[in-house]
Short mmCIF file of C-alpha atoms in Angstrom, two decimals:
data_model
loop_
_atom_site.label_atom_id
_atom_site.label_comp_id
_atom_site.label_asym_id
_atom_site.label_seq_id
_atom_site.Cartn_x
_atom_site.Cartn_y
_atom_site.Cartn_z
CA GLU Q 1 34.74 15.35 57.77
CA VAL Q 2 31.81 17.77 57.84
CA LYS Q 3 31.52 21.39 56.76
CA ASN Q 4 29.00 24.25 56.93
CA ILE Q 5 27.70 23.19 60.35
CA ARG Q 6 24.50 25.02 61.36
CA TYR Q 7 22.38 24.80 64.51
CA PHE Q 8 18.91 23.31 63.86
CA ALA Q 9 17.14 22.84 67.21
CA SER Q 10 17.42 21.37 70.70
CA GLN Q 11 15.23 19.62 73.25
CA PRO Q 12 15.60 18.66 76.91
CA TRP Q 13 16.61 15.06 77.52
CA PRO Q 14 15.47 13.75 80.93
CA PHE Q 15 18.31 11.40 81.81
CA PRO Q 16 20.73 12.43 83.15
CA ASP Q 17 19.59 16.07 82.97
CA SER Q 18 20.88 16.49 79.43
CA LEU Q 19 20.12 18.42 76.28
CA MET Q 20 19.81 16.89 72.81
CA VAL Q 21 21.14 19.28 70.16
CA ALA Q 22 20.60 18.91 66.41
CA PHE Q 23 22.78 20.38 63.68
CA ILE Q 24 22.70 20.41 59.88
CA ALA Q 25 26.01 19.91 58.08
CA GLU Q 26 27.40 18.93 54.70
CA TYR Q 27 29.45 15.78 54.20
CA GLY Q 28 32.99 16.75 53.29
CA GLY Q 29 34.52 13.29 52.94
CA GLY Q 30 35.99 10.42 54.94
CA GLU Q 31 34.63 7.42 56.79
CA ILE Q 32 32.11 7.42 59.64
CA LYS Q 33 33.84 6.87 62.98
CA VAL Q 34 31.95 6.00 66.18
CA ASP Q 35 33.43 6.30 69.66
CA GLY Q 36 31.64 3.22 71.04
CA GLU Q 37 30.31 5.14 74.04
CA GLU Q 38 28.14 8.11 73.11
CA ILE Q 39 27.61 6.87 69.56
CA VAL Q 40 27.67 3.10 69.13
CA GLU Q 41 26.24 2.78 65.62
CA ALA Q 42 26.12 5.04 62.56
CA GLY Q 43 25.42 4.64 58.86
CA TRP Q 44 24.52 6.39 55.61
CA TYR Q 45 20.89 6.13 54.47
CA SER Q 46 18.87 7.57 51.64
CA ALA Q 47 15.72 9.49 52.56
CA GLU Q 48 13.65 6.75 50.91
CA ASN Q 49 15.35 3.93 52.81
CA LEU Q 50 15.58 5.00 56.46
CA PRO Q 51 15.63 2.59 59.40
CA THR Q 52 12.92 2.94 62.05
CA ILE Q 53 12.70 6.65 62.85
CA PRO Q 54 11.76 8.37 66.13
CA GLY Q 55 8.32 9.75 67.02
CA LYS Q 56 7.20 13.16 65.76
CA ILE Q 57 7.88 14.99 69.03
CA SER Q 58 11.64 14.35 69.00
CA VAL Q 59 14.19 16.79 67.59
CA ALA Q 60 15.71 13.85 65.69
CA ARG Q 61 12.42 13.32 63.83
CA LYS Q 62 12.05 17.06 63.15
CA LEU Q 63 15.51 17.02 61.57
CA ILE Q 64 14.61 14.01 59.40
CA ASP Q 65 11.33 15.65 58.33
CA TRP Q 66 13.19 18.88 57.49
CA PHE Q 67 15.64 16.92 55.32
CA ARG Q 68 12.82 15.15 53.48
CA GLU Q 69 11.00 18.45 52.82
CA HIS Q 70 14.12 20.11 51.40
CA TYR Q 71 15.79 17.25 49.49
CA CYS Q 72 13.11 14.72 48.49
CA ARG Q 73 10.95 16.00 45.68
#
């Protein structure tokens, strides 16, 4: 469950003519559920212990950098 969902940014995604959209939300409770198609893997990570993260030009990386700036002091 998530709450307080807010739009963060978007970027074009070349295949197949798609758009990647990023949102910020608060965790409200419950277990992570993946659909096995669009999302095949998900997990909880601390900002200090992230898996390999995307390059700086991706919206995913911009979202991670935003989180670190606001919550890791």
